[in-house]
Every structure is written in structure tokens, then in C-alpha cells.
PDB file of C-alpha atoms in Angstrom:
ATOM      1  CA  MET K   1      50.699  71.094   5.314  1.00 58.00           C
ATOM      2  CA  ARG K   2      53.566  69.708   3.429  1.00 70.00           C
ATOM      3  CA  LYS K   3      53.054  66.392   1.621  1.00 77.00           C
ATOM      4  CA  LYS K   4      55.431  63.606   2.718  1.00 82.00           C
ATOM      5  CA  SER K   5      58.102  62.475   0.182  1.00 86.00           C
ATOM      6  CA  ILE K   6      57.666  59.133  -1.456  1.00 86.00           C
ATOM      7  CA  PRO K   7      60.518  57.352   0.480  1.00 87.00           C
ATOM      8  CA  ALA K   8      59.262  58.777   3.701  1.00 88.00           C
ATOM      9  CA  SER K   9      55.740  57.530   3.208  1.00 90.00           C
ATOM     10  CA  SER K  10      56.828  54.124   2.055  1.00 92.00           C
ATOM     11  CA  PHE K  11      59.595  53.276   4.438  1.00 93.00           C
ATOM     12  CA  TRP K  12      58.377  49.792   5.502  1.00 93.00           C
ATOM     13  CA  ILE K  13      57.597  48.887   1.924  1.00 93.00           C
ATOM     14  CA  ILE K  14      61.182  49.811   0.879  1.00 94.00           C
ATOM     15  CA  ILE K  15      62.571  47.637   3.756  1.00 95.00           C
ATOM     16  CA  ILE K  16      60.246  44.536   3.110  1.00 95.00           C
ATOM     17  CA  ALA K  17      60.282  44.703  -0.735  1.00 94.00           C
ATOM     18  CA  GLY K  18      63.966  45.293  -0.906  1.00 93.00           C
ATOM     19  CA  PHE K  19      64.856  42.486   1.433  1.00 94.00           C
ATOM     20  CA  VAL K  20      62.442  40.080   0.027  1.00 95.00           C
ATOM     21  CA  THR K  21      63.636  40.693  -3.590  1.00 95.00           C
ATOM     22  CA  GLY K  22      67.324  40.930  -2.666  1.00 94.00           C
ATOM     23  CA  MET K  23      67.382  37.773  -0.583  1.00 94.00           C
ATOM     24  CA  GLY K  24      65.354  35.835  -3.234  1.00 94.00           C
ATOM     25  CA  ASN K  25      68.066  36.812  -5.733  1.00 94.00           C
ATOM     26  CA  GLY K  26      70.746  36.203  -3.117  1.00 92.00           C
ATOM     27  CA  SER K  27      69.573  32.665  -2.564  1.00 91.00           C
ATOM     28  CA  VAL K  28      69.837  31.917  -6.363  1.00 92.00           C
ATOM     29  CA  PHE K  29      73.316  33.327  -6.416  1.00 91.00           C
ATOM     30  CA  GLY K  30      74.256  31.544  -3.180  1.00 86.00           C
ATOM     31  CA  ALA K  31      72.947  28.104  -4.383  1.00 87.00           C
ATOM     32  CA  ALA K  32      74.729  28.594  -7.673  1.00 90.00           C
ATOM     33  CA  LEU K  33      77.981  29.529  -5.821  1.00 86.00           C
ATOM     34  CA  MET K  34      77.591  26.523  -3.471  1.00 84.00           C
ATOM     35  CA  CYS K  35      77.189  24.176  -6.317  1.00 87.00           C
ATOM     36  CA  TRP K  36      80.362  25.704  -7.887  1.00 89.00           C
ATOM     37  CA  VAL K  37      82.475  25.820  -4.798  1.00 84.00           C
ATOM     38  CA  GLY K  38      81.160  22.581  -3.216  1.00 82.00           C
ATOM     39  CA  ARG K  39      81.737  21.312   0.336  1.00 76.00           C
ATOM     40  CA  ALA K  40      85.553  21.036   0.010  1.00 77.00           C
ATOM     41  CA  GLY K  41      86.417  24.529   1.536  1.00 79.00           C
ATOM     42  CA  PHE K  42      84.039  24.289   4.402  1.00 83.00           C
ATOM     43  CA  GLU K  43      84.653  22.112   7.614  1.00 83.00           C
ATOM     44  CA  ASP K  44      81.079  22.341   8.999  1.00 85.00           C
ATOM     45  CA  TRP K  45      77.628  22.375   7.366  1.00 84.00           C
ATOM     46  CA  GLY K  46      76.335  25.055   9.686  1.00 85.00           C
ATOM     47  CA  GLY K  47      72.723  24.294   9.228  1.00 83.00           C
ATOM     48  CA  LEU K  48      71.724  24.463  12.976  1.00 85.00           C
ATOM     49  CA  GLY K  49      70.998  27.392  15.170  1.00 88.00           C
ATOM     50  CA  ALA K  50      73.581  30.208  14.929  1.00 88.00           C
ATOM     51  CA  GLY K  51      75.808  28.215  12.657  1.00 85.00           C
ATOM     52  CA  SER K  52      73.494  29.256   9.824  1.00 89.00           C
ATOM     53  CA  TYR K  53      74.748  32.809  10.040  1.00 90.00           C
ATOM     54  CA  ILE K  54      78.471  32.166  10.251  1.00 90.00           C
ATOM     55  CA  PRO K  55      79.990  32.854   6.874  1.00 89.00           C
ATOM     56  CA  THR K  56      82.780  30.278   7.224  1.00 88.00           C
ATOM     57  CA  THR K  57      80.167  27.442   7.250  1.00 88.00           C
ATOM     58  CA  PHE K  58      78.587  25.943   4.256  1.00 87.00           C
ATOM     59  CA  ASN K  59      75.062  27.119   4.919  1.00 88.00           C
ATOM     60  CA  GLY K  60      76.371  30.415   6.558  1.00 89.00           C
ATOM     61  CA  PHE K  61      78.154  31.386   3.339  1.00 88.00           C
ATOM     62  CA  MET K  62      74.849  31.346   1.323  1.00 89.00           C
ATOM     63  CA  THR K  63      72.995  33.038   4.075  1.00 91.00           C
ATOM     64  CA  PHE K  64      75.685  35.813   4.201  1.00 91.00           C
ATOM     65  CA  TRP K  65      75.194  36.504   0.536  1.00 90.00           C
ATOM     66  CA  MET K  66      71.419  36.418   0.775  1.00 93.00           C
ATOM     67  CA  LEU K  67      71.674  39.143   3.529  1.00 94.00           C
ATOM     68  CA  VAL K  68      74.181  41.225   1.552  1.00 94.00           C
ATOM     69  CA  PHE K  69      71.823  41.022  -1.575  1.00 95.00           C
ATOM     70  CA  GLY K  70      68.843  42.046   0.583  1.00 96.00           C
ATOM     71  CA  PHE K  71      70.642  45.017   1.937  1.00 97.00           C
ATOM     72  CA  VAL K  72      71.920  46.226  -1.354  1.00 96.00           C
ATOM     73  CA  PHE K  73      68.441  45.763  -3.011  1.00 96.00           C
ATOM     74  CA  THR K  74      66.969  47.890  -0.115  1.00 96.00           C
ATOM     75  CA  LEU K  75      69.512  50.624  -0.774  1.00 96.00           C
ATOM     76  CA  MET K  76      68.878  50.540  -4.593  1.00 96.00           C
ATOM     77  CA  LEU K  77      65.071  50.736  -4.020  1.00 95.00           C
ATOM     78  CA  ALA K  78      65.367  53.613  -1.560  1.00 95.00           C
ATOM     79  CA  LEU K  79      67.765  55.420  -4.030  1.00 95.00           C
ATOM     80  CA  ALA K  80      65.380  54.885  -6.955  1.00 94.00           C
ATOM     81  CA  LEU K  81      62.446  56.125  -4.904  1.00 93.00           C
ATOM     82  CA  LYS K  82      64.282  59.231  -3.716  1.00 93.00           C
ATOM     83  CA  ARG K  83      65.146  59.951  -7.386  1.00 93.00           C
ATOM     84  CA  HIS K  84      61.492  59.378  -8.365  1.00 91.00           C
ATOM     85  CA  ASP K  85      60.388  61.779  -5.828  1.00 90.00           C
ATOM     86  CA  ALA K  86      62.911  64.337  -6.856  1.00 90.00           C
ATOM     87  CA  LEU K  87      61.562  64.094 -10.561  1.00 90.00           C
ATOM     88  CA  GLU K  88      58.025  64.069  -9.350  1.00 87.00           C
ATOM     89  CA  ASN K  89      58.380  67.282  -7.344  1.00 83.00           C
ATOM     90  CA  GLY K  90      60.595  69.066  -9.820  1.00 77.00           C
ATOM     91  CA  VAL K  91      63.600  69.035  -7.627  1.00 70.00           C
ATOM     92  CA  ARG K  92      66.912  69.157  -9.463  1.00 66.00           C
ATOM     93  CA  ASN K  93      70.032  67.541  -7.776  1.00 58.00           C
TER      94      ASN K  93
END
């Protein structure tokens, strides 16, 4: 029986850890960006319901960057674990 690869055996850990870490960093980036940009460029606060996810609202702008950071960190973690698996099993790319 063949052993599962590291990324295959830790799929949910990659998703959860990547998004939690990425969205945490994205919230810091989004908060700093919101302080720098201010409310001037946004007509609506967007903090209620679906308005929190529309990137043209003040709150949606930060939420958008949190989701982008979460997605990118998930990809980075998956790539890192794939490379680690290749090194661990002696596979050359």
C-alpha cells in the first residue's frame, strides 16, 4: 500500500491554517490601508449583511483583502508542503 503524500493527508489543515493565517495578516494590512485611505473614497460603510463583502464599500474593501490574503497563504502553504513532500521522498522536480 502506498503512503499518502503530505499535502494529500493534510488537506483540511492546509485550508484552515492557510486561511486563518492569511486572513489575520490581511486584516492588519486592510486596517492599515483603511487608515491610510480613509472614508473619503467610499460612499457607504458596508458593514451590514452582504455589504460587508462588496469591495466598493469601506468594510468590504478590507474584507476583500482579508480573503485575498487567506487564499494566497493557502496556496503558499500547499506549495511549501508539496515541495517538502518531494524532498522527503527523494523526488526531483
